[in-house]
Amino acid sequence: MGRTQATPLPGGALADPTRAQRHAHEGILRRQAAREPAARTYARALPIVPVRARGLTIEGADGRRYLDCLSGAGTLALGHNHPVVLEAIRKVLDSGAPLSALDLATPVKDAFLTELLRTLPPDLAERAHVRFCGPAGSNAVETAYALVRAATGRDGLLAFTGAGWVRSTGALDDPLEDAHGVAIPCLPSPQDHRCHLGAVGDDGSDLVPRRTESLPDQLRQGAPLPAGVIVEPVRSEGGVVPAPDSWLARVRQFTADRSIPLIADESRTGVGRTGAFWAVEHSGVTPDVMVLSNAIGGSLPLAVVVYRDDLDTGHPGTPAETFPGNQLAMAAGTATLAHVRENALAERAATLGAGMLDQLRPLVSEFTCVGDVRGRGLMIGVELVDPGGDSPQGERAPAPSDARGPVAGGGAGAPVTPGSGPHRHRPHSAAPELAAAVQQECLRRGLIVGLAGRAASVVQLLPPLTITDEQAAAVLDRLADAVRAAARCRGGGTAAAR
């Protein structure tokens, strides 16, 4: 990493690195490049060597400090090394309790389950079973799929494009396959700003539900109903796209009418991130299955599947898991869940996130290279576009027969969805190089951000729920300054010619 100027942080100054610090920093990065594969993701864009961290702040081996708005890809609901998390971990370590206990009952697991059930939507909590699985969200998705396959006796999932676990932009005519070779169709996800069906504005949120609801007509031609339908309330890796509440309600009705289990993947959205403890609560929808990961482990690897008790087939021990009993993660998770609940951090995320979106939204009118600002709570995305590029291939106007009015919805607490601002035009093509430039300009200013979206063209903010007002102001200042710098260097310009 090239040398950058020191950037002052709230609560302390950032000193220039010493020669020894630079040498240590560069040596570790050099050895990483030699020893690890080119498939490294975050490390390639963020050449940082963290040695200390607290709350929002990371200090690197080179002595520089950063505001971390990546938060371990959303795993750090309370930021780095929060005192309640450290205390919970130390308590388990000092007690002599086993650190891994398979699926045996332990006091630590009992406390975790008690706190988790306390936070769940009531209609699910009162009849919930909890399945511990491998520690990643993808493990939990696989476990949820196995669960609904066994419960329904059917194969296949119905998914939506842009999901973090899908790793595909295919639609019904380009399906994924599960481990059994069964097709997993991916229907278009609702998105006003960049609708897969080519609609502009609110029409995108109406076309997609009607496409979903037309699926039974296709299934009558011989294909069976799927074992389940899986949705993300906010597509994080898909570009920070909140699903409209009305769309989730229609999907819930569609699945309930056909006895298809609805799976909500809350790996990224749970534990207060979106301004509600669980993102499905915004829409009033109660899923049959919830996939939970990331923040529920309090910064340590943990994933569970929560499901209605009548989906339990009663076949014990299948499939077997080696690491479902991580006691440190359960203790850290219990502390995190309780702290978020007791301190109303979800409500604070809603208020602070809305204010941050309000302050970022003028970037759309200031720069032609900013195509959209969107998000919910403290999941925020800024999409970078090529103002001189053509509209993305395949984005067309809907046929006249598809044109209907917008779906009703909105009001207090509604997400800032794509196309909801004044820029109701056909979107420009994505600008991943410009987004990467913004990410690097942020890094130079002491701000760590992620990239998301199909083309990695969305700058993503996932700050911890404990971020202060002062820190939020610093984040916004640095991000806006980074966008201006990248736009000047790459011809993003002002919005005069939008």
GROMACS .gro file of C-alpha atoms in nm:
model
  498
    1MET     CA    1   0.000   0.000   0.000
    2GLY     CA    2   0.132   0.343  -0.089
    3ARG     CA    3   0.191   0.587   0.189
    4THR     CA    4  -0.110   0.798   0.280
    5GLN     CA    5  -0.139   1.109   0.485
    6ALA     CA    6  -0.236   1.082   0.848
    7THR     CA    7  -0.604   1.141   0.909
    8PRO     CA    8  -0.732   1.262   1.247
    9LEU     CA    9  -1.000   1.051   1.409
   10PRO     CA   10  -1.257   1.148   1.670
   11GLY     CA   11  -1.098   1.082   2.007
   12GLY     CA   12  -0.737   1.081   1.891
   13ALA     CA   13  -0.483   1.178   1.628
   14LEU     CA   14  -0.327   0.946   1.373
   15ALA     CA   15   0.052   0.952   1.384
   16ASP     CA   16   0.269   0.894   1.077
   17PRO     CA   17   0.409   0.540   1.082
   18THR     CA   18   0.766   0.483   1.186
   19ARG     CA   19   1.013   0.306   0.959
   20ALA     CA   20   0.988  -0.008   1.174
   21GLN     CA   21   0.609  -0.007   1.156
   22ARG     CA   22   0.614   0.033   0.778
   23HIS     CA   23   0.866  -0.250   0.748
   24ALA     CA   24   0.651  -0.485   0.961
   25HIS     CA   25   0.336  -0.388   0.772
   26GLU     CA   26   0.490  -0.439   0.427
   27GLY     CA   27   0.655  -0.766   0.529
   28ILE     CA   28   0.331  -0.922   0.649
   29LEU     CA   29   0.148  -0.818   0.332
   30ARG     CA   30   0.431  -0.952   0.117
   31ARG     CA   31   0.421  -1.290   0.293
   32GLN     CA   32   0.043  -1.302   0.265
   33ALA     CA   33   0.063  -1.248  -0.111
   34ALA     CA   34   0.319  -1.530  -0.139
   35ARG     CA   35   0.135  -1.778   0.082
   36GLU     CA   36  -0.235  -1.721   0.013
   37PRO     CA   37  -0.424  -1.766  -0.313
   38ALA     CA   38  -0.512  -1.491  -0.557
   39ALA     CA   39  -0.875  -1.555  -0.464
   40ARG     CA   40  -0.836  -1.328  -0.161
   41THR     CA   41  -1.128  -1.086  -0.160
   42TYR     CA   42  -1.116  -0.814   0.102
   43ALA     CA   43  -0.738  -0.828   0.141
   44ARG     CA   44  -0.674  -0.742  -0.224
   45ALA     CA   45  -0.870  -0.417  -0.202
   46LEU     CA   46  -0.784  -0.335   0.159
   47PRO     CA   47  -0.410  -0.385   0.222
   48ILE     CA   48  -0.440  -0.338   0.597
   49VAL     CA   49  -0.275  -0.539   0.875
   50PRO     CA   50  -0.499  -0.490   1.181
   51VAL     CA   51  -0.320  -0.521   1.515
   52ARG     CA   52  -0.565  -0.348   1.750
   53ALA     CA   53  -0.932  -0.262   1.730
   54ARG     CA   54  -1.201  -0.113   1.950
   55GLY     CA   55  -1.552  -0.012   1.854
   56LEU     CA   56  -1.545   0.152   1.512
   57THR     CA   57  -1.168   0.198   1.505
   58ILE     CA   58  -0.897  -0.030   1.366
   59GLU     CA   59  -0.524   0.036   1.404
   60GLY     CA   60  -0.290  -0.122   1.151
   61ALA     CA   61   0.062  -0.254   1.191
   62ASP     CA   62   0.182   0.061   1.018
   63GLY     CA   63   0.035   0.274   1.297
   64ARG     CA   64  -0.253   0.418   1.095
   65ARG     CA   65  -0.609   0.415   1.226
   66TYR     CA   66  -0.928   0.367   1.032
   67LEU     CA   67  -1.302   0.397   1.082
   68ASP     CA   68  -1.429   0.047   1.000
   69CYS     CA   69  -1.762   0.055   0.816
   70LEU     CA   70  -1.721  -0.300   0.691
   71SER     CA   71  -1.761  -0.447   1.041
   72GLY     CA   72  -1.638  -0.793   0.948
   73ALA     CA   73  -1.898  -0.810   0.668
   74GLY     CA   74  -2.165  -0.725   0.924
   75THR     CA   75  -2.056  -0.971   1.193
   76LEU     CA   76  -1.966  -0.698   1.443
   77ALA     CA   77  -2.299  -0.558   1.558
   78LEU     CA   78  -2.131  -0.394   1.858
   79GLY     CA   79  -1.805  -0.312   1.682
   80HIS     CA   80  -1.465  -0.453   1.765
   81ASN     CA   81  -1.395  -0.595   2.112
   82HIS     CA   82  -1.700  -0.455   2.288
   83PRO     CA   83  -1.663  -0.486   2.668
   84VAL     CA   84  -1.975  -0.700   2.713
   85VAL     CA   85  -1.851  -0.944   2.448
   86LEU     CA   86  -1.503  -0.967   2.597
   87GLU     CA   87  -1.646  -1.018   2.945
   88ALA     CA   88  -1.870  -1.302   2.822
   89ILE     CA   89  -1.578  -1.475   2.648
   90ARG     CA   90  -1.349  -1.440   2.950
   91LYS     CA   91  -1.618  -1.581   3.177
   92VAL     CA   92  -1.637  -1.901   2.972
   93LEU     CA   93  -1.259  -1.930   2.948
   94ASP     CA   94  -1.216  -1.881   3.323
   95SER     CA   95  -1.491  -2.129   3.409
   96GLY     CA   96  -1.314  -2.431   3.264
   97ALA     CA   97  -1.620  -2.514   3.050
   98PRO     CA   98  -1.563  -2.715   2.730
   99LEU     CA   99  -1.506  -2.488   2.429
  100SER     CA  100  -1.671  -2.729   2.186
  101ALA     CA  101  -1.953  -2.956   2.298
  102LEU     CA  102  -2.100  -3.098   1.974
  103ASP     CA  103  -2.477  -3.075   2.015
  104LEU     CA  104  -2.481  -3.150   2.389
  105ALA     CA  105  -2.679  -2.931   2.626
  106THR     CA  106  -2.467  -2.680   2.817
  107PRO     CA  107  -2.550  -2.381   3.038
  108VAL     CA  108  -2.393  -2.154   2.777
  109LYS     CA  109  -2.612  -2.292   2.499
  110ASP     CA  110  -2.920  -2.275   2.720
  111ALA     CA  111  -2.859  -1.906   2.790
  112PHE     CA  112  -2.804  -1.836   2.419
  113LEU     CA  113  -3.126  -2.008   2.314
  114THR     CA  114  -3.325  -1.829   2.584
  115GLU     CA  115  -3.203  -1.489   2.465
  116LEU     CA  116  -3.244  -1.575   2.096
  117LEU     CA  117  -3.604  -1.690   2.139
  118ARG     CA  118  -3.679  -1.370   2.332
  119THR     CA  119  -3.588  -1.163   2.026
  120LEU     CA  120  -3.768  -1.362   1.755
  121PRO     CA  121  -4.103  -1.264   1.599
  122PRO     CA  122  -4.360  -1.389   1.855
  123ASP     CA  123  -4.557  -1.606   1.612
  124LEU     CA  124  -4.240  -1.799   1.531
  125ALA     CA  125  -4.082  -1.795   1.878
  126GLU     CA  126  -4.376  -1.966   2.046
  127ARG     CA  127  -4.335  -2.278   1.834
  128ALA     CA  128  -3.973  -2.257   1.725
  129HIS     CA  129  -3.708  -2.524   1.707
  130VAL     CA  130  -3.344  -2.419   1.661
  131ARG     CA  131  -3.092  -2.620   1.460
  132PHE     CA  132  -2.720  -2.550   1.507
  133CYS     CA  133  -2.514  -2.612   1.195
  134GLY     CA  134  -2.180  -2.518   1.041
  135PRO     CA  135  -2.067  -2.166   1.129
  136ALA     CA  136  -2.129  -1.982   0.799
  137GLY     CA  137  -2.448  -1.842   0.655
  138SER     CA  138  -2.408  -2.071   0.353
  139ASN     CA  139  -2.402  -2.370   0.592
  140ALA     CA  140  -2.728  -2.248   0.742
  141VAL     CA  141  -2.889  -2.208   0.398
  142GLU     CA  142  -2.791  -2.566   0.312
  143THR     CA  143  -2.933  -2.685   0.645
  144ALA     CA  144  -3.257  -2.495   0.586
  145TYR     CA  145  -3.290  -2.648   0.242
  146ALA     CA  146  -3.233  -3.000   0.379
  147LEU     CA  147  -3.495  -2.927   0.643
  148VAL     CA  148  -3.771  -2.821   0.401
  149ARG     CA  149  -3.688  -3.103   0.160
  150ALA     CA  150  -3.736  -3.356   0.440
  151ALA     CA  151  -4.051  -3.183   0.568
  152THR     CA  152  -4.227  -3.150   0.233
  153GLY     CA  153  -4.091  -3.450   0.044
  154ARG     CA  154  -4.021  -3.218  -0.248
  155ASP     CA  155  -3.701  -3.100  -0.413
  156GLY     CA  156  -3.582  -2.763  -0.530
  157LEU     CA  157  -3.587  -2.408  -0.400
  158LEU     CA  158  -3.733  -2.097  -0.554
  159ALA     CA  159  -3.484  -1.813  -0.506
  160PHE     CA  160  -3.441  -1.454  -0.623
  161THR     CA  161  -3.152  -1.295  -0.804
  162GLY     CA  162  -2.887  -1.107  -0.614
  163ALA     CA  163  -2.892  -1.318  -0.297
  164GLY     CA  164  -2.558  -1.343  -0.122
  165TRP     CA  165  -2.550  -1.724  -0.136
  166VAL     CA  166  -2.675  -1.758  -0.494
  167ARG     CA  167  -2.362  -1.623  -0.669
  168SER     CA  168  -2.566  -1.598  -0.988
  169THR     CA  169  -2.762  -1.344  -1.188
  170GLY     CA  170  -2.961  -1.606  -1.376
  171ALA     CA  171  -3.339  -1.609  -1.408
  172LEU     CA  172  -3.585  -1.890  -1.468
  173ASP     CA  173  -3.426  -1.981  -1.798
  174ASP     CA  174  -3.078  -2.003  -1.639
  175PRO     CA  175  -3.129  -2.188  -1.311
  176LEU     CA  176  -2.881  -2.301  -1.051
  177GLU     CA  177  -2.871  -2.661  -0.936
  178ASP     CA  178  -2.858  -2.801  -0.586
  179ALA     CA  179  -2.632  -3.085  -0.473
  180HIS     CA  180  -2.890  -3.334  -0.601
  181GLY     CA  181  -2.900  -3.184  -0.951
  182VAL     CA  182  -3.240  -3.026  -0.894
  183ALA     CA  183  -3.292  -2.685  -1.054
  184ILE     CA  184  -3.311  -2.377  -0.831
  185PRO     CA  185  -3.490  -2.113  -1.040
  186CYS     CA  186  -3.393  -1.754  -0.967
  187LEU     CA  187  -3.675  -1.510  -1.026
  188PRO     CA  188  -3.596  -1.138  -1.059
  189SER     CA  189  -3.577  -0.949  -0.731
  190PRO     CA  190  -3.776  -0.628  -0.697
  191GLN     CA  191  -3.565  -0.321  -0.766
  192ASP     CA  192  -3.698   0.005  -0.899
  193HIS     CA  193  -3.363   0.157  -0.991
  194ARG     CA  194  -3.228  -0.141  -1.186
  195CYS     CA  195  -3.518  -0.380  -1.249
  196HIS     CA  196  -3.421  -0.712  -1.410
  197LEU     CA  197  -3.742  -0.698  -1.616
  198GLY     CA  198  -3.664  -0.354  -1.754
  199ALA     CA  199  -3.928  -0.152  -1.570
  200VAL     CA  200  -3.851   0.198  -1.444
  201GLY     CA  201  -3.966   0.342  -1.112
  202ASP     CA  202  -4.244   0.185  -0.908
  203ASP     CA  203  -4.337  -0.048  -1.196
  204GLY     CA  204  -4.039  -0.265  -1.100
  205SER     CA  205  -4.184  -0.340  -0.759
  206ASP     CA  206  -4.513  -0.441  -0.919
  207LEU     CA  207  -4.386  -0.647  -1.211
  208VAL     CA  208  -4.172  -0.881  -1.000
  209PRO     CA  209  -4.450  -0.991  -0.758
  210ARG     CA  210  -4.679  -1.058  -1.052
  211ARG     CA  211  -4.404  -1.263  -1.219
  212THR     CA  212  -4.372  -1.464  -0.897
  213GLU     CA  213  -4.748  -1.508  -0.865
  214SER     CA  214  -4.766  -1.634  -1.225
  215LEU     CA  215  -4.533  -1.924  -1.140
  216PRO     CA  216  -4.820  -2.167  -1.059
  217ASP     CA  217  -4.934  -2.134  -1.421
  218GLN     CA  218  -4.589  -2.257  -1.526
  219LEU     CA  219  -4.588  -2.530  -1.261
  220ARG     CA  220  -4.919  -2.667  -1.388
  221GLN     CA  221  -4.734  -2.772  -1.702
  222GLY     CA  222  -4.579  -3.058  -1.508
  223ALA     CA  223  -4.316  -2.921  -1.268
  224PRO     CA  224  -4.384  -2.986  -0.899
  225LEU     CA  225  -4.399  -2.719  -0.632
  226PRO     CA  226  -4.060  -2.640  -0.477
  227ALA     CA  227  -3.961  -2.752  -0.129
  228GLY     CA  228  -3.930  -2.389  -0.024
  229VAL     CA  229  -3.896  -2.024  -0.124
  230ILE     CA  230  -3.598  -1.828   0.010
  231VAL     CA  231  -3.580  -1.448   0.032
  232GLU     CA  232  -3.345  -1.184   0.171
  233PRO     CA  233  -3.528  -0.888   0.328
  234VAL     CA  234  -3.238  -0.669   0.214
  235ARG     CA  235  -3.003  -0.796  -0.055
  236SER     CA  236  -2.669  -0.701   0.094
  237GLU     CA  237  -2.425  -0.864  -0.148
  238GLY     CA  238  -2.675  -0.796  -0.425
  239GLY     CA  239  -2.619  -0.422  -0.390
  240VAL     CA  240  -2.791  -0.317  -0.065
  241VAL     CA  241  -3.141  -0.341  -0.208
  242PRO     CA  242  -3.427  -0.343   0.046
  243ALA     CA  243  -3.719  -0.561  -0.056
  244PRO     CA  244  -4.043  -0.362  -0.049
  245ASP     CA  245  -4.258  -0.457   0.250
  246SER     CA  246  -4.557  -0.507   0.022
  247TRP     CA  247  -4.357  -0.749  -0.194
  248LEU     CA  248  -4.256  -0.960   0.107
  249ALA     CA  249  -4.619  -0.970   0.215
  250ARG     CA  250  -4.723  -1.092  -0.131
  251VAL     CA  251  -4.453  -1.359  -0.131
  252ARG     CA  252  -4.571  -1.472   0.213
  253GLN     CA  253  -4.928  -1.498   0.087
  254PHE     CA  254  -4.813  -1.683  -0.225
  255THR     CA  255  -4.624  -1.944  -0.019
  256ALA     CA  256  -4.892  -1.979   0.250
  257ASP     CA  257  -5.164  -2.042  -0.008
  258ARG     CA  258  -4.960  -2.330  -0.153
  259SER     CA  259  -4.812  -2.474   0.170
  260ILE     CA  260  -4.460  -2.385   0.059
  261PRO     CA  261  -4.226  -2.306   0.352
  262LEU     CA  262  -4.094  -1.950   0.337
  263ILE     CA  263  -3.727  -1.916   0.435
  264ALA     CA  264  -3.597  -1.572   0.534
  265ASP     CA  265  -3.220  -1.539   0.508
  266GLU     CA  266  -3.128  -1.291   0.783
  267SER     CA  267  -2.756  -1.367   0.783
  268ARG     CA  268  -2.667  -1.004   0.705
  269THR     CA  269  -2.984  -0.824   0.813
  270GLY     CA  270  -3.043  -0.961   1.163
  271VAL     CA  271  -2.966  -0.830   1.514
  272GLY     CA  272  -3.088  -0.473   1.462
  273ARG     CA  273  -2.893  -0.393   1.146
  274THR     CA  274  -3.191  -0.264   0.944
  275GLY     CA  275  -3.367  -0.076   1.223
  276ALA     CA  276  -3.569  -0.373   1.350
  277PHE     CA  277  -3.425  -0.666   1.541
  278TRP     CA  278  -3.506  -0.888   1.243
  279ALA     CA  279  -3.564  -0.731   0.904
  280VAL     CA  280  -3.882  -0.933   0.835
  281GLU     CA  281  -4.048  -0.740   1.117
  282HIS     CA  282  -4.068  -0.429   0.897
  283SER     CA  283  -4.321  -0.603   0.674
  284GLY     CA  284  -4.507  -0.787   0.951
  285VAL     CA  285  -4.421  -1.116   0.781
  286THR     CA  286  -4.354  -1.427   0.989
  287PRO     CA  287  -4.149  -1.680   0.790
  288ASP     CA  288  -4.157  -2.053   0.849
  289VAL     CA  289  -3.777  -2.073   0.861
  290MET     CA  290  -3.511  -1.815   0.949
  291VAL     CA  291  -3.144  -1.846   0.856
  292LEU     CA  292  -2.931  -1.662   1.112
  293SER     CA  293  -2.557  -1.604   1.105
  294ASN     CA  294  -2.295  -1.326   1.115
  295ALA     CA  295  -2.384  -1.099   1.410
  296ILE     CA  296  -2.552  -1.367   1.622
  297GLY     CA  297  -2.208  -1.498   1.720
  298GLY     CA  298  -2.099  -1.166   1.864
  299SER     CA  299  -1.801  -1.153   1.621
  300LEU     CA  300  -1.729  -1.529   1.640
  301PRO     CA  301  -1.845  -1.792   1.385
  302LEU     CA  302  -2.197  -1.916   1.459
  303ALA     CA  303  -2.502  -2.000   1.249
  304VAL     CA  304  -2.842  -2.146   1.329
  305VAL     CA  305  -3.167  -2.228   1.154
  306VAL     CA  306  -3.488  -2.139   1.337
  307TYR     CA  307  -3.802  -2.312   1.211
  308ARG     CA  308  -4.161  -2.400   1.295
  309ASP     CA  309  -4.184  -2.714   1.505
  310ASP     CA  310  -4.418  -2.886   1.259
  311LEU     CA  311  -4.137  -2.888   1.002
  312ASP     CA  312  -3.929  -3.112   1.226
  313THR     CA  313  -3.925  -3.460   1.071
  314GLY     CA  314  -3.813  -3.629   1.393
  315HIS     CA  315  -3.516  -3.802   1.235
  316PRO     CA  316  -3.230  -3.735   1.477
  317GLY     CA  317  -2.869  -3.699   1.381
  318THR     CA  318  -2.905  -3.613   1.013
  319PRO     CA  319  -2.705  -3.449   0.877
  320ALA     CA  320  -2.422  -3.475   1.129
  321GLU     CA  321  -2.223  -3.160   1.213
  322THR     CA  322  -1.880  -3.143   1.374
  323PHE     CA  323  -1.883  -2.783   1.498
  324PRO     CA  324  -2.236  -2.692   1.614
  325GLY     CA  325  -2.134  -2.633   1.975
  326ASN     CA  326  -1.896  -2.335   1.976
  327GLN     CA  327  -1.934  -2.221   2.337
  328LEU     CA  328  -1.735  -1.899   2.300
  329ALA     CA  329  -1.951  -1.791   2.006
  330MET     CA  330  -2.270  -1.871   2.197
  331ALA     CA  331  -2.153  -1.669   2.498
  332ALA     CA  332  -2.050  -1.375   2.279
  333GLY     CA  333  -2.379  -1.406   2.090
  334THR     CA  334  -2.587  -1.403   2.408
  335ALA     CA  335  -2.409  -1.087   2.525
  336THR     CA  336  -2.459  -0.920   2.186
  337LEU     CA  337  -2.827  -1.009   2.152
  338ALA     CA  338  -2.901  -0.890   2.506
  339HIS     CA  339  -2.707  -0.565   2.466
  340VAL     CA  340  -2.883  -0.478   2.138
  341ARG     CA  341  -3.223  -0.556   2.292
  342GLU     CA  342  -3.170  -0.384   2.627
  343ASN     CA  343  -3.022  -0.069   2.476
  344ALA     CA  344  -3.272  -0.034   2.189
  345LEU     CA  345  -2.991  -0.032   1.935
  346ALA     CA  346  -3.223  -0.143   1.655
  347GLU     CA  347  -3.435   0.166   1.707
  348ARG     CA  348  -3.121   0.380   1.709
  349ALA     CA  349  -3.007   0.216   1.385
  350ALA     CA  350  -3.339   0.315   1.226
  351THR     CA  351  -3.308   0.678   1.332
  352LEU     CA  352  -2.937   0.722   1.266
  353GLY     CA  353  -2.951   0.532   0.937
  354ALA     CA  354  -3.237   0.747   0.808
  355GLY     CA  355  -3.036   1.059   0.892
  356MET     CA  356  -2.725   0.925   0.718
  357LEU     CA  357  -2.928   0.844   0.405
  358ASP     CA  358  -3.076   1.194   0.407
  359GLN     CA  359  -2.727   1.343   0.417
  360LEU     CA  360  -2.594   1.116   0.141
  361ARG     CA  361  -2.888   1.156  -0.096
  362PRO     CA  362  -2.773   1.497  -0.233
  363LEU     CA  363  -2.477   1.315  -0.392
  364VAL     CA  364  -2.722   1.187  -0.655
  365SER     CA  365  -2.798   1.539  -0.773
  366GLU     CA  366  -2.440   1.662  -0.725
  367PHE     CA  367  -2.266   1.395  -0.933
  368THR     CA  368  -2.379   1.219  -1.249
  369CYS     CA  369  -2.165   0.921  -1.146
  370VAL     CA  370  -2.380   0.855  -0.837
  371GLY     CA  371  -2.677   0.660  -0.965
  372ASP     CA  372  -2.857   0.585  -0.640
  373VAL     CA  373  -2.839   0.605  -0.261
  374ARG     CA  374  -3.042   0.343  -0.078
  375GLY     CA  375  -3.060   0.125   0.228
  376ARG     CA  376  -3.239   0.051   0.550
  377GLY     CA  377  -3.114   0.128   0.898
  378LEU     CA  378  -2.737   0.093   0.907
  379MET     CA  379  -2.718  -0.098   0.578
  380ILE     CA  380  -2.640   0.175   0.327
  381GLY     CA  381  -2.537   0.159  -0.038
  382VAL     CA  382  -2.416   0.422  -0.285
  383GLU     CA  383  -2.428   0.298  -0.645
  384LEU     CA  384  -2.169   0.431  -0.889
  385VAL     CA  385  -2.258   0.448  -1.258
  386ASP     CA  386  -2.103   0.550  -1.588
  387PRO     CA  387  -2.293   0.867  -1.688
  388GLY     CA  388  -2.172   0.829  -2.047
  389GLY     CA  389  -2.254   0.461  -2.075
  390ASP     CA  390  -2.555   0.302  -2.237
  391SER     CA  391  -2.830   0.143  -2.030
  392PRO     CA  392  -2.737  -0.211  -1.924
  393GLN     CA  393  -2.809  -0.478  -2.182
  394GLY     CA  394  -3.143  -0.642  -2.126
  395GLU     CA  395  -3.300  -0.351  -1.939
  396ARG     CA  396  -3.597  -0.265  -2.154
  397ALA     CA  397  -3.924  -0.091  -2.105
  398PRO     CA  398  -4.206  -0.324  -1.997
  399ALA     CA  399  -4.469  -0.432  -2.244
  400PRO     CA  400  -4.790  -0.228  -2.232
  401SER     CA  401  -4.975  -0.522  -2.082
  402ASP     CA  402  -4.731  -0.512  -1.787
  403ALA     CA  403  -4.787  -0.146  -1.705
  404ARG     CA  404  -4.981  -0.107  -1.382
  405GLY     CA  405  -4.977   0.135  -1.093
  406PRO     CA  406  -4.729   0.113  -0.806
  407VAL     CA  407  -4.773  -0.116  -0.512
  408ALA     CA  408  -4.917   0.058  -0.209
  409GLY     CA  409  -4.685   0.097   0.085
  410GLY     CA  410  -4.432   0.331   0.242
  411GLY     CA  411  -4.475   0.557   0.539
  412ALA     CA  412  -4.265   0.584   0.853
  413GLY     CA  413  -3.985   0.335   0.869
  414ALA     CA  414  -4.012   0.242   0.501
  415PRO     CA  415  -3.683   0.165   0.328
  416VAL     CA  416  -3.519   0.414   0.095
  417THR     CA  417  -3.559   0.197  -0.213
  418PRO     CA  418  -3.407   0.234  -0.557
  419GLY     CA  419  -3.590   0.481  -0.774
  420SER     CA  420  -3.762   0.648  -0.481
  421GLY     CA  421  -3.578   0.977  -0.526
  422PRO     CA  422  -3.611   1.241  -0.795
  423HIS     CA  423  -3.387   1.055  -1.044
  424ARG     CA  424  -3.657   0.838  -1.199
  425HIS     CA  425  -3.471   0.767  -1.523
  426ARG     CA  426  -3.344   0.454  -1.692
  427PRO     CA  427  -3.020   0.379  -1.508
  428HIS     CA  428  -2.675   0.417  -1.657
  429SER     CA  429  -2.448   0.115  -1.671
  430ALA     CA  430  -2.267   0.015  -1.354
  431ALA     CA  431  -1.920   0.157  -1.290
  432PRO     CA  432  -1.719  -0.098  -1.090
  433GLU     CA  433  -1.385   0.075  -1.158
  434LEU     CA  434  -1.521   0.401  -1.023
  435ALA     CA  435  -1.662   0.222  -0.716
  436ALA     CA  436  -1.319   0.066  -0.657
  437ALA     CA  437  -1.164   0.411  -0.689
  438VAL     CA  438  -1.405   0.548  -0.429
  439GLN     CA  439  -1.314   0.260  -0.198
  440GLN     CA  440  -0.944   0.345  -0.234
  441GLU     CA  441  -1.008   0.717  -0.179
  442CYS     CA  442  -1.197   0.624   0.137
  443LEU     CA  443  -0.903   0.415   0.255
  444ARG     CA  444  -0.667   0.707   0.201
  445ARG     CA  445  -0.894   0.912   0.426
  446GLY     CA  446  -0.899   0.649   0.700
  447LEU     CA  447  -1.235   0.491   0.614
  448ILE     CA  448  -1.295   0.122   0.538
  449VAL     CA  449  -1.596   0.044   0.317
  450GLY     CA  450  -1.705  -0.259   0.117
  451LEU     CA  451  -1.826  -0.312  -0.238
  452ALA     CA  452  -2.142  -0.499  -0.335
  453GLY     CA  453  -2.375  -0.555  -0.627
  454ARG     CA  454  -2.363  -0.766  -0.943
  455ALA     CA  455  -2.075  -0.562  -1.081
  456ALA     CA  456  -1.925  -0.458  -0.744
  457SER     CA  457  -2.039  -0.104  -0.824
  458VAL     CA  458  -2.211  -0.026  -0.492
  459VAL     CA  459  -2.012   0.124  -0.205
  460GLN     CA  460  -2.149  -0.040   0.107
  461LEU     CA  461  -2.158   0.096   0.463
  462LEU     CA  462  -2.214  -0.150   0.749
  463PRO     CA  463  -2.107   0.043   1.059
  464PRO     CA  464  -2.155  -0.110   1.403
  465LEU     CA  465  -2.481  -0.028   1.580
  466THR     CA  466  -2.275   0.148   1.848
  467ILE     CA  467  -2.147   0.418   1.612
  468THR     CA  468  -2.175   0.765   1.770
  469ASP     CA  469  -2.322   1.073   1.604
  470GLU     CA  470  -1.972   1.224   1.585
  471GLN     CA  471  -1.833   0.914   1.419
  472ALA     CA  472  -2.126   0.899   1.175
  473ALA     CA  473  -2.056   1.260   1.073
  474ALA     CA  474  -1.688   1.173   1.015
  475VAL     CA  475  -1.786   0.871   0.804
  476LEU     CA  476  -2.019   1.077   0.586
  477ASP     CA  477  -1.763   1.356   0.540
  478ARG     CA  478  -1.494   1.113   0.433
  479LEU     CA  479  -1.722   0.919   0.200
  480ALA     CA  480  -1.851   1.236   0.030
  481ASP     CA  481  -1.496   1.367  -0.008
  482ALA     CA  482  -1.386   1.032  -0.155
  483VAL     CA  483  -1.668   1.040  -0.411
  484ARG     CA  484  -1.569   1.392  -0.514
  485ALA     CA  485  -1.205   1.294  -0.552
  486ALA     CA  486  -1.283   0.981  -0.756
  487ALA     CA  487  -1.533   1.171  -0.972
  488ARG     CA  488  -1.278   1.442  -1.051
  489CYS     CA  489  -1.008   1.189  -1.143
  490ARG     CA  490  -1.236   0.974  -1.358
  491GLY     CA  491  -1.465   1.229  -1.514
  492GLY     CA  492  -1.776   1.169  -1.302
  493GLY     CA  493  -1.842   1.543  -1.306
  494THR     CA  494  -2.132   1.727  -1.158
  495ALA     CA  495  -2.497   1.657  -1.223
  496ALA     CA  496  -2.554   1.951  -1.456
  497ALA     CA  497  -2.603   1.721  -1.754
  498ARG     CA  498  -2.796   1.442  -1.582
   0.00000   0.00000   0.00000
